[in-house]
Coordinates of C-alpha atoms in Angstrom, one line a residue:
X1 CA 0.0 0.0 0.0
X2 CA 1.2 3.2 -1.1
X3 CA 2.3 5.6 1.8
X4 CA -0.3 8.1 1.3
X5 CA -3.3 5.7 1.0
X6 CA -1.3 4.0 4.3
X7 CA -1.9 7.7 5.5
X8 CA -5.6 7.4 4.7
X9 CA -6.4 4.0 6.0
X10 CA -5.2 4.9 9.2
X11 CA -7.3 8.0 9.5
X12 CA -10.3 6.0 7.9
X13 CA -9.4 3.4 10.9
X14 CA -9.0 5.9 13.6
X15 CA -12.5 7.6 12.9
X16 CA -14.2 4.3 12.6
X17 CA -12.4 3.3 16.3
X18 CA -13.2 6.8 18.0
X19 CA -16.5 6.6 16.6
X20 CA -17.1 2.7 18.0
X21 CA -15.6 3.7 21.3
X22 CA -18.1 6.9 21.5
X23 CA -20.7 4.5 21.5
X24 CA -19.6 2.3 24.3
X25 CA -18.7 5.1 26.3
X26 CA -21.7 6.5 26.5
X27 CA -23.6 3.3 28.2
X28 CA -21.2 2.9 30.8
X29 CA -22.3 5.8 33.2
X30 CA -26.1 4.6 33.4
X31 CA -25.3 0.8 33.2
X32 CA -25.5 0.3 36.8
X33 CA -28.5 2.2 36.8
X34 CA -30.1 0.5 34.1
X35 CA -29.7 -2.8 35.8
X36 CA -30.4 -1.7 39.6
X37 CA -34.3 -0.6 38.0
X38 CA -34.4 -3.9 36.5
X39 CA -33.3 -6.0 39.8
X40 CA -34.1 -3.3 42.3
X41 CA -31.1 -4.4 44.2
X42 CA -28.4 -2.7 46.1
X43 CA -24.7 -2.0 44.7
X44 CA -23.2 -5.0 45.9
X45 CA -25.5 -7.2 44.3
X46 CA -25.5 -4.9 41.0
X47 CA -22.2 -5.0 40.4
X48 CA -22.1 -9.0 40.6
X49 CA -24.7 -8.8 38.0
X50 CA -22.9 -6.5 35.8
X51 CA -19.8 -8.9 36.4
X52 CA -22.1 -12.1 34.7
X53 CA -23.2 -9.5 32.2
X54 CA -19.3 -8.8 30.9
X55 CA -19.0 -12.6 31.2
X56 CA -22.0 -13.5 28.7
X57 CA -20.3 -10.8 26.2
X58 CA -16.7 -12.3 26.5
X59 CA -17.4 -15.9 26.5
X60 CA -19.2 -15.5 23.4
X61 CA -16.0 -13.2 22.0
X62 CA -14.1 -15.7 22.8
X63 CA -15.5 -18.3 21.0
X64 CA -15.8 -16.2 17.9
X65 CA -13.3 -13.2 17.8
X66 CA -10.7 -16.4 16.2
X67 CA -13.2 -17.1 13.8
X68 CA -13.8 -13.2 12.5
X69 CA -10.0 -13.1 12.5
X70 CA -9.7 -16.1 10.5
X71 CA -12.2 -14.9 8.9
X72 CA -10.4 -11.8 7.7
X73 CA -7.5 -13.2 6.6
X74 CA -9.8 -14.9 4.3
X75 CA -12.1 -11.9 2.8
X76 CA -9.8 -8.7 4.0
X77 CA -10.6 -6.7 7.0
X78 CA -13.1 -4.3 5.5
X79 CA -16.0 -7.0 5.8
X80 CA -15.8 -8.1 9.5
X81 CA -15.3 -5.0 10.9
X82 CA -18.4 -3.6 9.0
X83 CA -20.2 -7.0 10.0
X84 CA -18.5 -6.1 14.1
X85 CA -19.9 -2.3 13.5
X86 CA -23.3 -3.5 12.8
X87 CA -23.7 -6.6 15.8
X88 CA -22.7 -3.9 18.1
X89 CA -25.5 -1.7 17.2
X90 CA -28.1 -4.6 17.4
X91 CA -26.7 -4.8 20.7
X92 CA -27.5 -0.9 21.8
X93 CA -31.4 -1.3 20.6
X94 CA -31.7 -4.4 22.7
X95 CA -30.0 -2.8 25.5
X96 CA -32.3 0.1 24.9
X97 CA -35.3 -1.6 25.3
X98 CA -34.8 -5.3 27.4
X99 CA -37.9 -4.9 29.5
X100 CA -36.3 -7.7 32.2
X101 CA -32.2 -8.5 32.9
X102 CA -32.7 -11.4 30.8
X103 CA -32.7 -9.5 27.7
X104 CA -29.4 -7.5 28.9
X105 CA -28.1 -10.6 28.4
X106 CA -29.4 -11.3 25.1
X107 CA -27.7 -7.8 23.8
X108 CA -24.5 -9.0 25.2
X109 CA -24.7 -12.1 23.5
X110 CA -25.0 -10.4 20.4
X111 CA -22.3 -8.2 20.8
X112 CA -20.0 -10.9 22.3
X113 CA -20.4 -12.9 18.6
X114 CA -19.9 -10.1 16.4
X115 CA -17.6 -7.2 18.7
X116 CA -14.2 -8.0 17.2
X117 CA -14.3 -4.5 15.8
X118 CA -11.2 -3.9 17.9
X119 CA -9.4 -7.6 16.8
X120 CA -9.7 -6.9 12.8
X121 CA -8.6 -3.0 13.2
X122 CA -5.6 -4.2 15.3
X123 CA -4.9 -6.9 11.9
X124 CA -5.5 -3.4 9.6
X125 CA -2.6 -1.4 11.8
X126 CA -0.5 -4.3 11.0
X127 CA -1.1 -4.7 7.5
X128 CA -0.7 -1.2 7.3
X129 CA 2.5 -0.2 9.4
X130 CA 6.0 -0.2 8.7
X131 CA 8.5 -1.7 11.7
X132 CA 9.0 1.9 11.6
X133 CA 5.5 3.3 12.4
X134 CA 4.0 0.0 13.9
X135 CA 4.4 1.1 17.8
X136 CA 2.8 4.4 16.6
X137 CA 0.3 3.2 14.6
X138 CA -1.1 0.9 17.9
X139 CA -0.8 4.0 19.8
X140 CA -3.4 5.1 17.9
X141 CA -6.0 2.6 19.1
X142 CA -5.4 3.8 22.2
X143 CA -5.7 7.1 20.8
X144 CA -9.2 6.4 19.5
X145 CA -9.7 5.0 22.6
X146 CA -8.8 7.8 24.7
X147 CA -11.0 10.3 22.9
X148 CA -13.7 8.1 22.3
X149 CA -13.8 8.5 26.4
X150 CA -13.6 12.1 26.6
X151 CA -17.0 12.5 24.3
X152 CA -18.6 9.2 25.1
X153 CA -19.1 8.7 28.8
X154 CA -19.7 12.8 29.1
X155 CA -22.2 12.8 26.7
X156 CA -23.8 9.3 28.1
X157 CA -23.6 11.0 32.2
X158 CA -26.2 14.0 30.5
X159 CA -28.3 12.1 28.7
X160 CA -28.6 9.6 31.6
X161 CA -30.5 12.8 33.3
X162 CA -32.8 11.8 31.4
X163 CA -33.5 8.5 31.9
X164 CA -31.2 5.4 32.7
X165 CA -31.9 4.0 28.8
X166 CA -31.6 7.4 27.0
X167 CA -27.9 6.7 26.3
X168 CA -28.5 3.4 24.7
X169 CA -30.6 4.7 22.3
X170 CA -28.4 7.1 21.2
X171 CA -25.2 4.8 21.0
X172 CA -27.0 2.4 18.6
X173 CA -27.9 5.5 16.4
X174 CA -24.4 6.4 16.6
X175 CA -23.0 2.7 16.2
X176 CA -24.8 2.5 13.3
X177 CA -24.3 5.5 11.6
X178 CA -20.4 4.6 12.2
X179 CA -21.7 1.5 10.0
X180 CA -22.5 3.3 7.1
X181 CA -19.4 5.8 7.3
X182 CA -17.5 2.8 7.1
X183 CA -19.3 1.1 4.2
X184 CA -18.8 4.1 2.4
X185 CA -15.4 5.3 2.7
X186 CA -13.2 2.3 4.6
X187 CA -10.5 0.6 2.0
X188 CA -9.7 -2.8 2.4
X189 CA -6.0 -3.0 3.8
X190 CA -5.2 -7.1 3.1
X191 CA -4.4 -7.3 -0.7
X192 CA -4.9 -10.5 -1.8
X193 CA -1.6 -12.4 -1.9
X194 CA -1.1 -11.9 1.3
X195 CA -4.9 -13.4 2.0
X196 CA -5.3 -17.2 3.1
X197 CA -8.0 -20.0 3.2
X198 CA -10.2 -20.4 6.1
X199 CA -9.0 -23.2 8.3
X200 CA -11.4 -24.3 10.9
X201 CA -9.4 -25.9 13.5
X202 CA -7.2 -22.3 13.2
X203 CA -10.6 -20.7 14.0
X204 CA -11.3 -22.4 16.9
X205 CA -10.6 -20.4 20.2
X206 CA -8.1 -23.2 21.8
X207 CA -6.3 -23.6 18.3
X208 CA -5.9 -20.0 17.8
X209 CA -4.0 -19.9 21.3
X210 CA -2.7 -23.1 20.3
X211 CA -1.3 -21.8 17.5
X212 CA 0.9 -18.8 19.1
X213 CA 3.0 -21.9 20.2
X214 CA 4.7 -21.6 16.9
X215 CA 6.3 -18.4 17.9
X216 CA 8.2 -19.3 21.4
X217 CA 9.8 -16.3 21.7
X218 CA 6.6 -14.1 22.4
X219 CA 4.6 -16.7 24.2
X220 CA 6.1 -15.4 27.6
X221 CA 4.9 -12.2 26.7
X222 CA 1.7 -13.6 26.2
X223 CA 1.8 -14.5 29.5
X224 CA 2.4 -11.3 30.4
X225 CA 0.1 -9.4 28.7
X226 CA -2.8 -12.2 30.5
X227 CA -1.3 -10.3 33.5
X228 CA -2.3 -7.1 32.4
X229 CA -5.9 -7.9 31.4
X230 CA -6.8 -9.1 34.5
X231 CA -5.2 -6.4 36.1
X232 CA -7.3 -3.7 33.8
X233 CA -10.8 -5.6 35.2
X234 CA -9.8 -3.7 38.2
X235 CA -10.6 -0.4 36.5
X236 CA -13.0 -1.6 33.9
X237 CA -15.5 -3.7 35.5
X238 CA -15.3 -1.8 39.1
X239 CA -14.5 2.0 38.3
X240 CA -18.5 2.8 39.0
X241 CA -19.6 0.8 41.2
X242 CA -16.7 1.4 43.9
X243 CA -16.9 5.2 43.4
X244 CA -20.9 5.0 44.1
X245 CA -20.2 3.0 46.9
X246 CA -17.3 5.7 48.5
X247 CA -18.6 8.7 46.8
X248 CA -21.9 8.3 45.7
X249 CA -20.9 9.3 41.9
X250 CA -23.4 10.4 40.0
X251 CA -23.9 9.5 36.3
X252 CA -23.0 12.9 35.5
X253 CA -19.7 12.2 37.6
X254 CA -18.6 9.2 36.5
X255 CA -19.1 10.2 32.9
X256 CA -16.6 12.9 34.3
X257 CA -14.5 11.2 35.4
X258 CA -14.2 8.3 32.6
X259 CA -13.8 11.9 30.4
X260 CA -10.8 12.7 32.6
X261 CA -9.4 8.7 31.4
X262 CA -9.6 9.6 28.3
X263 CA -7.7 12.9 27.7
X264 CA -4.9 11.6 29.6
X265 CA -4.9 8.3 27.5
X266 CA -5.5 10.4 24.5
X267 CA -2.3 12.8 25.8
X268 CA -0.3 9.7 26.3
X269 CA -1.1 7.5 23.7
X270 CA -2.0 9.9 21.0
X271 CA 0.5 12.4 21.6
X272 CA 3.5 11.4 24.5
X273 CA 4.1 7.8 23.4
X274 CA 5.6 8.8 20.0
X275 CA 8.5 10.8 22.3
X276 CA 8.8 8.4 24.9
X277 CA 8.5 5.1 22.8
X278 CA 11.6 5.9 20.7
X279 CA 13.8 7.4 23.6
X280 CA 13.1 4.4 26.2
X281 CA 12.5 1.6 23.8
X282 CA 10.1 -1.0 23.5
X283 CA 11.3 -3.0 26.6
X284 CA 11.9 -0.3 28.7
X285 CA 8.3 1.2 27.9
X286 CA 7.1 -1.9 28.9
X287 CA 8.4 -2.0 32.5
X288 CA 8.2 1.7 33.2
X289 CA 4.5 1.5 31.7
X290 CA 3.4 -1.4 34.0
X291 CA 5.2 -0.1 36.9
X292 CA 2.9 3.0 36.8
X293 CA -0.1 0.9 36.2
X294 CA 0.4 -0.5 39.8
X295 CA 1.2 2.8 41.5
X296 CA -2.0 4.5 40.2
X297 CA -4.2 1.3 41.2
X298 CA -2.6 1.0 44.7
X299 CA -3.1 4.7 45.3
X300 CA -6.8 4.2 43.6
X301 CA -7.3 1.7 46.3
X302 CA -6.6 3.9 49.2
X303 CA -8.1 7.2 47.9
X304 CA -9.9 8.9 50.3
X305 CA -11.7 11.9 48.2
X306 CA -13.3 12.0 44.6
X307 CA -10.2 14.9 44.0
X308 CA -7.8 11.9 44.3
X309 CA -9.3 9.6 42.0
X310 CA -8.8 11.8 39.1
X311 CA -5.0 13.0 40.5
X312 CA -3.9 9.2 40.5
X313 CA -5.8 8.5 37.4
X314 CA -2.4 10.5 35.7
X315 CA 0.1 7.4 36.9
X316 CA -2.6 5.2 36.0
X317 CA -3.2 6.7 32.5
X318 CA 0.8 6.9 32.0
X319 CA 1.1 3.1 32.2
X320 CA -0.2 3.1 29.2
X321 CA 3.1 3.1 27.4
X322 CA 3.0 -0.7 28.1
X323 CA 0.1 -1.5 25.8
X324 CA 1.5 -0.5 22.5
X325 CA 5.0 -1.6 23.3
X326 CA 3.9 -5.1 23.8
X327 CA 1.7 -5.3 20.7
X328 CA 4.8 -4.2 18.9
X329 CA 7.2 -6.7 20.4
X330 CA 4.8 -9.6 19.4
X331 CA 3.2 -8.8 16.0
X332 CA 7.3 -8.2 14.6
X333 CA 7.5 -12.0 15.2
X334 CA 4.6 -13.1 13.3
X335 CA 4.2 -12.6 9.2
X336 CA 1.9 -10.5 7.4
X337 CA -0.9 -13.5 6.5
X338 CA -1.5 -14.1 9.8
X339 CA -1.8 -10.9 11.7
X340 CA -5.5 -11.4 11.9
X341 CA -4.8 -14.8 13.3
X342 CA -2.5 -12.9 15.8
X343 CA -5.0 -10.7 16.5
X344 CA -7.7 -13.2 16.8
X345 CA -5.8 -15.2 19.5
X346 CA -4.9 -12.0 21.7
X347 CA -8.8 -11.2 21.4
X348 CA -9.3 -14.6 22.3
X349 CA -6.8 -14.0 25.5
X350 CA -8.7 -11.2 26.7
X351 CA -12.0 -12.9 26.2
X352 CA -10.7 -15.4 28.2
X353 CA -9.3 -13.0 30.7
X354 CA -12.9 -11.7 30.6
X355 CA -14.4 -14.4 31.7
X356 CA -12.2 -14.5 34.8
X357 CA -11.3 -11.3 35.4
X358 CA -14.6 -8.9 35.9
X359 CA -16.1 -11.6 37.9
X360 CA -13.4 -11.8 39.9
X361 CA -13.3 -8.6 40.6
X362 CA -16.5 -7.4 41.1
X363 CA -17.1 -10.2 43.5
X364 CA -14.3 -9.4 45.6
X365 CA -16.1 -5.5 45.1
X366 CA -19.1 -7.4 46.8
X367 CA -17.4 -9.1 49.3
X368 CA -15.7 -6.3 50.9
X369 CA -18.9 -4.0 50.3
X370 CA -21.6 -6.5 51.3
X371 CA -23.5 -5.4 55.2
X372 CA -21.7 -8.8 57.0
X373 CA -18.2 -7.7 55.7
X374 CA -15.6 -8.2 58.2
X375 CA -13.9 -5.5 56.7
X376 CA -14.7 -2.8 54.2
X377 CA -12.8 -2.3 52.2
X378 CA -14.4 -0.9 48.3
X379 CA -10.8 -0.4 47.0
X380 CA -10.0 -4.2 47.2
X381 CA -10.0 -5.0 43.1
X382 CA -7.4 -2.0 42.8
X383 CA -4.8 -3.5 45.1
X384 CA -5.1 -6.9 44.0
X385 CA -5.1 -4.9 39.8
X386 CA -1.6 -3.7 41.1
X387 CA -0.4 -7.2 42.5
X388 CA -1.4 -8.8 39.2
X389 CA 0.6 -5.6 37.2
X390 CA 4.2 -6.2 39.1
X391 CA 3.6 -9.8 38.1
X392 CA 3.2 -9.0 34.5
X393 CA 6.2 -6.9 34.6
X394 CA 8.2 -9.7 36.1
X395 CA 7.2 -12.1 33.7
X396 CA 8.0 -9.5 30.6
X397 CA 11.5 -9.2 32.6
X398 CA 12.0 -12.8 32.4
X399 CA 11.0 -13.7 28.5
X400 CA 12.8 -10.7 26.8
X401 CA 16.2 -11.6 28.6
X402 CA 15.4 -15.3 27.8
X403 CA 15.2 -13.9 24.4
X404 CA 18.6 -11.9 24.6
X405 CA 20.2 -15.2 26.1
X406 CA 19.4 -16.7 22.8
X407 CA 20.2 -14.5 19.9
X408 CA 23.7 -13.8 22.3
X409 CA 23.0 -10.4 23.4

């Protein structure tokens, strides 16, 4: 691909992420709400439910994220992203309207099948970037991501004054007009002699992680980066239910203070990253990155006021030099026709992580939040987020000096 249409792919790709992100943002302030009128329970008892929620969505990614990124290195990217755009509005109008939980369910089953909007744009930064450009190229996901949660969860906290399923609505409006932009203007990024045949028992969610055993030397990376997706269920499937619980947060102030998020990962990952990537290098923005994942989590923990929560969300939001450093170091290893594999498996991972991780977490939320508790203690999945962070970075310690041991470095 020529380096101006590379140019325009990755804007096409970065509008079609910030817009998808938009969308999910904007549910996240009122989803507690939404399902506390539907159960009429307390927060304890809402966030288990929102836990089992996140696990319906990622079981079902797991299953099929391989097979849309199989699936992609079959028929190009262009297809299964549009076919992920579309699943994920289907999954806003159910939301929008489930009358009982049961249907909440239903819209994350939905989404969990088709989401793997993220997976096949992470294949079209590869197929894109040079070695070059690749680290800042999936900075730019986090990019999208970031600003995506400046505009998404503010807009989501006002219109949630209006009613708990307001937002929904207008995320699957949004979701869907992203859809059409996308049909419309998004070039396909795999030509088609880089393009493979669909093999089922690559597709499968086991096989895909089966097959990263064919590159050794990123598969204790892998590990590490299991670490780190745990670790980030700490944040993402607790951040509002543990600051209703110690602040009473409003939807207006968790939209707020998810808005806060994402300026500083925009800052970092948009802006920062292409300074600090090239000066520390990959492996040092790895272990610098994770380290400040665990500092901001530990003081997240212990925060006493809602003023602190957004001062320690700028170590937090600085950790995220690890992300893109990572993706770097393992997609160099793996060739062209079969990124979207790559990509499928790491979905895959982080399905699997979410199937563990926000029920983990959000029952140790409960447990430490329930009336028996022998001790309360709200901030509980932050500390053990950091504890699972200075485990990651150990691990990442361990397989890139393996890897230096062996090439004689």
């Amino acid at each position: 691909m020529a380096r101006v249409h590379r140019k325009a792919a990755m804007s096409f790709i970065f509008i079609t992420l910030l817009i998808d992100v938009i969308g999910w943002g904007i549910i996240i302030p009122v989803f507690p709400k939404l399902i506390m009128g539907l159960t009429h329970k307390d927060i304890s008892a809402v966030s288990e439910y929102g836990g089992w929620l996140t696990f319906a969505y990622a079981i079902m990614q797991f299953v099929f994220a391989p097979v849309l990124g199989n699936l992609s290195d079959q028929y190009g990217r262009r297809p299964v992203l549009l076919f992920s755009l579309f699943g994920f509005g289907i999954d806003y109008l159910f939301l929008s309207f489930a009358p009982t939980i049961g249907w909440l369910f239903v819209g994350r089953i939905v989404a969990g099948i088709t989401g793997a909007s993220f997976t096949t744009a992470s294949a079209y930064i590869a197929d894109i970037s040079t070695n070059e450009n690749r680290t800042k190229n999936f900075g730019l996901i986090g990019a999208a991501f970031g600003l995506g949660f400046i505009i998404g969860p503010m807009i989501g906290g006002l219109l949630g004054q209006f009613g708990a399923r307001i937002p929904f609505l207008f995320a699957a409006g949004l979701t869907l007009l992203n859809w059409l932009y996308g049909y419309f203007v998004l070039p396909e990024s795999l030509s088609k002699e880089h393009r493979r045949k669909f093999e089922l028992k690559r597709a499968n969610p086991l096989g895909s992680l089966i097959q990263l055993k064919k590159y050794p030397a990123i598969s204790g990376l892998i590990i590490s980066l299991l670490f780190v997706y745990i670790a980030a269920h700490a944040v993402q499937s607790t951040w509002t239910y543990i600051n209703i619980a110690k602040f009473n947060w409003s939807e207006s102030m968790i939209g707020l203070s998810l808005g806060a998020v994402g300026l500083l990962v925009a800052i970092v990952q948009g802006g920062l990253i292409r300074f600090i990537n090239p000066k520390l290098g990959n492996e040092k923005s790895i272990y610098y990155g994770l380290g400040l994942y665990a500092l901001g989590l530990i003081l997240f923990a212990f925060a006493s006021q809602t003023w602190m929560m957004f001062v320690f969300l700028i170590p937090y939001c600085f950790g995220g030099i690890a992300g893109p450093a990572l993706q770097s170091v393992i997609s160099v290893h793996v060739p062209p026709n079969e990124q979207g594999e790559l990509q499928g498996a790491l979905t895959s991972l982080m399905s699997a992580t979410s199937i563990v991780g926000p029920l983990m977490m959000t029952y140790l939320f409960s447990f430490f939040t329930r009336k028996n508790a022998l001790v309360h203690f709200p901030g509980a999945p932050f500390f053990a987020g950091a504890v699972f962070m200075l485990v990651s970075a150990l691990i990442a310690y361990s397989a890139l000096k393996a890897e230096k041991e062996a090439v004689g470095v």
